[in-house]
Short mmCIF file of C-alpha atoms and ligand atoms in Angstrom, two decimals:
data_model
loop_
_atom_site.label_atom_id
_atom_site.label_comp_id
_atom_site.label_asym_id
_atom_site.label_seq_id
_atom_site.Cartn_x
_atom_site.Cartn_y
_atom_site.Cartn_z
CA MET V 28 -7.22 -5.77 -18.72
CA ASN V 29 -5.34 -3.93 -15.98
CA LYS V 30 -2.63 -1.94 -17.70
CA GLY V 31 0.83 -1.40 -16.22
CA LYS V 32 1.29 2.15 -15.02
CA VAL V 33 4.30 3.97 -16.41
CA ALA V 34 5.81 7.35 -15.54
CA VAL V 35 8.23 9.03 -17.93
CA LEU V 36 11.02 11.28 -16.70
CA LEU V 37 12.43 13.56 -19.36
CA SER V 38 14.40 16.76 -19.87
CA GLY V 39 13.91 17.53 -23.55
CA ARG V 40 12.23 16.74 -26.85
CA GLY V 41 10.22 13.71 -25.76
CA SER V 42 10.11 11.71 -28.98
CA ASN V 43 10.62 8.42 -27.11
CA PHE V 44 7.83 9.45 -24.79
CA THR V 45 5.42 10.08 -27.69
CA ALA V 46 6.42 6.75 -29.27
CA MET V 47 5.51 5.02 -25.99
CA VAL V 48 2.17 6.81 -25.88
CA ARG V 49 1.44 5.78 -29.47
CA ASP V 50 2.09 2.13 -28.67
CA SER V 51 0.26 2.28 -25.35
CA ARG V 52 -2.87 3.40 -27.20
CA LYS V 53 -2.91 0.45 -29.58
CA ALA V 54 -5.40 -2.36 -29.04
CA ASN V 55 -3.99 -5.03 -26.70
CA ALA V 56 -1.33 -2.73 -25.21
CA ASN V 57 -0.52 -3.84 -21.68
CA PHE V 58 0.76 -0.51 -20.35
CA SER V 59 -0.37 3.05 -20.03
CA ILE V 60 1.66 6.26 -19.70
CA CYS V 61 0.09 7.90 -16.67
CA LEU V 62 2.50 10.66 -15.74
CA VAL V 63 5.31 12.80 -17.11
CA ILE V 64 7.83 14.62 -14.95
CA SER V 65 10.49 16.98 -16.23
CA ASP V 66 13.35 18.64 -14.40
CA ARG V 67 13.25 21.38 -17.05
CA LYS V 68 10.39 23.79 -17.39
CA ASP V 69 11.06 24.41 -21.08
CA ALA V 70 11.22 20.72 -22.09
CA PRO V 71 9.18 20.31 -25.30
CA GLY V 72 8.18 16.87 -23.96
CA LEU V 73 6.04 18.58 -21.29
CA LYS V 74 3.98 20.40 -23.92
CA LYS V 75 3.60 17.21 -25.90
CA ALA V 76 2.26 15.49 -22.78
CA VAL V 77 -0.33 18.21 -22.24
CA ARG V 78 -1.43 17.88 -25.88
CA LEU V 79 -1.76 14.13 -25.41
CA GLY V 80 -3.83 14.61 -22.27
CA ILE V 81 -1.27 13.10 -19.91
CA PRO V 82 -0.64 14.70 -16.50
CA ALA V 83 2.70 16.49 -16.76
CA TYR V 84 4.68 18.33 -14.13
CA HIS V 85 7.84 20.35 -13.92
CA ILE V 86 9.72 19.66 -10.71
CA ASN V 87 12.62 22.06 -10.35
CA PRO V 88 15.61 20.39 -8.66
CA LYS V 89 16.96 23.82 -7.71
CA GLN V 90 14.04 24.30 -5.33
CA PHE V 91 15.23 21.45 -3.11
CA SER V 92 18.07 21.34 -0.62
CA ASP V 93 19.59 18.23 -2.19
CA LYS V 94 18.99 15.36 -4.60
CA ALA V 95 17.29 13.23 -1.91
CA ALA V 96 14.71 15.94 -1.21
CA TYR V 97 14.12 16.44 -4.95
CA GLU V 98 13.63 12.71 -5.51
CA ASN V 99 11.33 12.42 -2.49
CA GLU V 100 9.10 14.98 -4.17
CA ILE V 101 9.16 12.95 -7.40
CA CYS V 102 8.22 9.86 -5.36
CA ALA V 103 5.18 11.64 -3.97
CA TYR V 104 3.88 12.17 -7.53
CA LEU V 105 4.72 8.59 -8.52
CA GLU V 106 2.97 7.12 -5.51
CA ARG V 107 -0.14 9.21 -6.02
CA GLU V 108 -0.51 7.60 -9.47
CA ASN V 109 0.49 4.10 -8.27
CA ILE V 110 3.31 4.03 -10.81
CA GLU V 111 4.88 0.60 -11.35
CA LEU V 112 7.63 1.43 -13.84
CA ILE V 113 9.70 4.57 -14.40
CA CYS V 114 11.05 5.15 -17.90
CA LEU V 115 13.83 7.66 -18.34
CA ALA V 116 13.62 9.15 -21.81
CA GLY V 117 16.21 11.83 -22.37
CA TYR V 118 16.33 12.58 -18.63
CA MET V 119 19.62 14.39 -18.15
CA ARG V 120 20.29 13.48 -14.52
CA LEU V 121 21.76 10.56 -12.68
CA VAL V 122 19.13 8.75 -10.66
CA GLY V 123 19.98 8.90 -6.95
CA PRO V 124 19.65 6.47 -4.04
CA VAL V 125 16.12 7.59 -3.08
CA LEU V 126 14.50 6.63 -6.41
CA LEU V 127 16.68 3.54 -6.81
CA ALA V 128 15.69 2.23 -3.38
CA ARG V 129 12.00 2.98 -3.87
CA TYR V 130 11.81 1.38 -7.37
CA PRO V 131 14.37 -1.45 -7.44
CA GLY V 132 14.42 -3.15 -10.85
CA ARG V 133 11.66 -0.78 -11.93
CA ILE V 134 13.56 2.00 -13.65
CA MET V 135 14.55 1.77 -17.32
CA ASN V 136 16.55 4.00 -19.62
CA ILE V 137 17.31 4.14 -23.32
CA HIS V 138 20.74 5.03 -24.64
CA PRO V 139 21.65 5.81 -28.28
CA ALA V 140 24.61 3.41 -28.55
CA LEU V 141 25.36 -0.27 -28.08
CA LEU V 142 26.38 -0.31 -24.42
CA PRO V 143 28.85 -0.77 -22.83
CA SER V 144 30.36 1.24 -25.70
CA PHE V 145 29.92 4.99 -25.61
CA PRO V 146 28.02 5.71 -22.39
CA GLY V 147 27.26 9.28 -21.36
CA LEU V 148 26.70 12.33 -23.51
CA ASP V 149 26.94 12.57 -27.31
CA ALA V 150 27.00 8.81 -27.78
CA GLN V 151 26.41 9.04 -31.53
CA GLN V 152 29.32 11.46 -31.96
CA GLN V 153 31.48 9.23 -29.76
CA ALA V 154 30.67 6.25 -32.02
CA LEU V 155 31.52 8.21 -35.18
CA GLY V 156 34.70 9.53 -33.61
CA TYR V 157 35.80 6.02 -32.75
CA GLY V 158 35.10 4.80 -36.27
CA VAL V 159 32.78 1.90 -35.44
CA LYS V 160 30.84 0.34 -38.33
CA ILE V 161 27.82 -0.64 -36.23
CA SER V 162 26.13 1.36 -33.50
CA GLY V 163 22.54 1.30 -32.27
CA CYS V 164 20.52 1.67 -29.11
CA THR V 165 20.18 -0.06 -25.76
CA VAL V 166 17.34 -0.30 -23.26
CA HIS V 167 18.63 -1.14 -19.80
CA PHE V 168 17.65 -1.15 -16.17
CA VAL V 169 19.04 1.79 -14.26
CA ASP V 170 21.59 1.51 -11.50
CA ALA V 171 23.68 4.15 -9.74
CA GLY V 172 26.15 4.52 -12.62
CA THR V 173 25.98 6.23 -15.99
CA ASP V 174 24.27 3.90 -18.50
CA SER V 175 25.70 0.92 -16.62
CA GLY V 176 22.70 -1.20 -15.52
CA PRO V 177 21.68 -4.66 -16.83
CA ILE V 178 20.88 -4.64 -20.54
CA ILE V 179 17.33 -5.57 -21.56
CA ALA V 180 17.47 -5.21 -25.35
CA GLN V 181 19.56 -3.74 -28.14
CA ARG V 182 19.13 -2.90 -31.80
CA ALA V 183 21.98 -2.43 -34.24
CA VAL V 184 22.20 0.38 -36.78
CA ALA V 185 24.88 0.43 -39.49
CA VAL V 186 27.15 3.46 -39.64
CA ARG V 187 27.42 4.78 -43.20
CA GLU V 188 30.46 6.31 -44.79
CA GLY V 189 30.37 10.07 -44.35
CA ASP V 190 27.62 9.85 -41.70
CA SER V 191 27.00 12.96 -39.64
CA ALA V 192 26.03 12.71 -35.98
CA GLU V 193 22.60 14.07 -36.97
CA ALA V 194 21.98 11.49 -39.69
CA LEU V 195 23.15 8.59 -37.51
CA SER V 196 21.06 9.90 -34.58
CA ARG V 197 17.96 10.01 -36.78
CA ARG V 198 18.37 6.39 -37.86
CA ILE V 199 19.11 5.26 -34.32
CA LEU V 200 16.09 7.18 -33.01
CA ARG V 201 13.76 5.30 -35.36
CA GLN V 202 14.95 2.07 -33.72
CA GLU V 203 14.68 3.57 -30.22
CA HIS V 204 11.01 4.30 -30.86
CA ARG V 205 10.38 0.60 -31.51
CA LEU V 206 12.68 -0.90 -28.93
CA TYR V 207 11.56 1.04 -25.87
CA PRO V 208 7.82 0.23 -26.08
CA TRP V 209 8.74 -3.39 -26.83
CA ALA V 210 10.81 -3.58 -23.61
CA ILE V 211 8.06 -1.95 -21.54
CA SER V 212 5.51 -4.39 -22.84
CA ARG V 213 7.80 -7.35 -21.99
CA PHE V 214 8.26 -5.92 -18.51
CA PHE V 215 4.52 -5.88 -17.88
CA SER V 216 3.95 -9.33 -19.26
CA GLY V 217 6.32 -10.48 -16.52
CA ARG V 218 8.87 -11.72 -18.99
CA LEU V 219 11.95 -9.85 -17.78
CA GLN V 220 14.02 -11.40 -15.04
CA ILE V 221 17.20 -9.78 -13.73
CA ARG V 222 19.93 -12.28 -12.82
CA GLY V 223 23.05 -10.39 -11.85
CA ARG V 224 24.07 -8.39 -14.91
CA THR V 225 21.91 -10.45 -17.22
CA VAL V 226 18.27 -9.85 -18.07
CA ILE V 227 16.52 -13.07 -19.07
CA ILE V 228 13.66 -12.57 -21.51
CA LYS V 229 11.20 -15.42 -21.15
C1 GRF O 321 17.48 9.72 -27.08
O1 GRF O 321 18.46 9.66 -28.08
C2 GRF O 321 17.77 8.74 -25.98
O2 GRF O 321 18.42 7.59 -26.43
C3 GRF O 321 18.71 9.54 -25.09
O3 GRF O 321 18.21 10.84 -25.13
C4 GRF O 321 17.52 11.06 -26.35
C5 GRF O 321 16.15 11.52 -25.98
O4 GRF O 321 15.40 11.87 -27.10
N1 GRF O 321 18.74 8.98 -23.76
P1 GRF O 321 13.85 12.16 -26.97
O5 GRF O 321 13.72 13.29 -25.94
O6 GRF O 321 13.18 10.92 -26.52
O7 GRF O 321 13.42 12.61 -28.32
#
């Protein structure tokens, strides 16, 4: 079987990335993680990629005149590997027009809250601060905004009394690690269709 080629963009720990790799190496998986790119040299996710035998590169945005030049460099790496889907996994930058135009409907992100609630940074702390009883995680297609693209899938996680941001984050993360590979696999079986803001799952 020809497996779908995925690149992961990350800035940090990389636990979603390793969860994807784990699933991609199961029998019958329909995708493969072919490339990791980080905007941060010290991202632990880069080291994890090397250990897993996946080509991993640090591309320093500061070495480019602007975001377009930086993203053009990323595109060169993506095209060399014939990447079909980009998965942001803890990538701490807004995706710009260059990547969005080159990969329309082919960039996903995961967010640790039930969007459209609590976009942006510290989503788990935002949820606790607001006092919600249910939070969770969301996989969505990426558009020019912050965590604002069409929603592919969500999983709910109950907030417990006295929860800390760390404890809630841990429970949400366990669900993230299941939801993201699930969404990628649906993408490559051709079962995701974007209609306006809605993603139809066939
Ligand atoms: C996750 O909580 C994800 O939802 C958010 O950034 C965090 C990345 O964690 N976008 P990791 O690097 O995948 O461990």
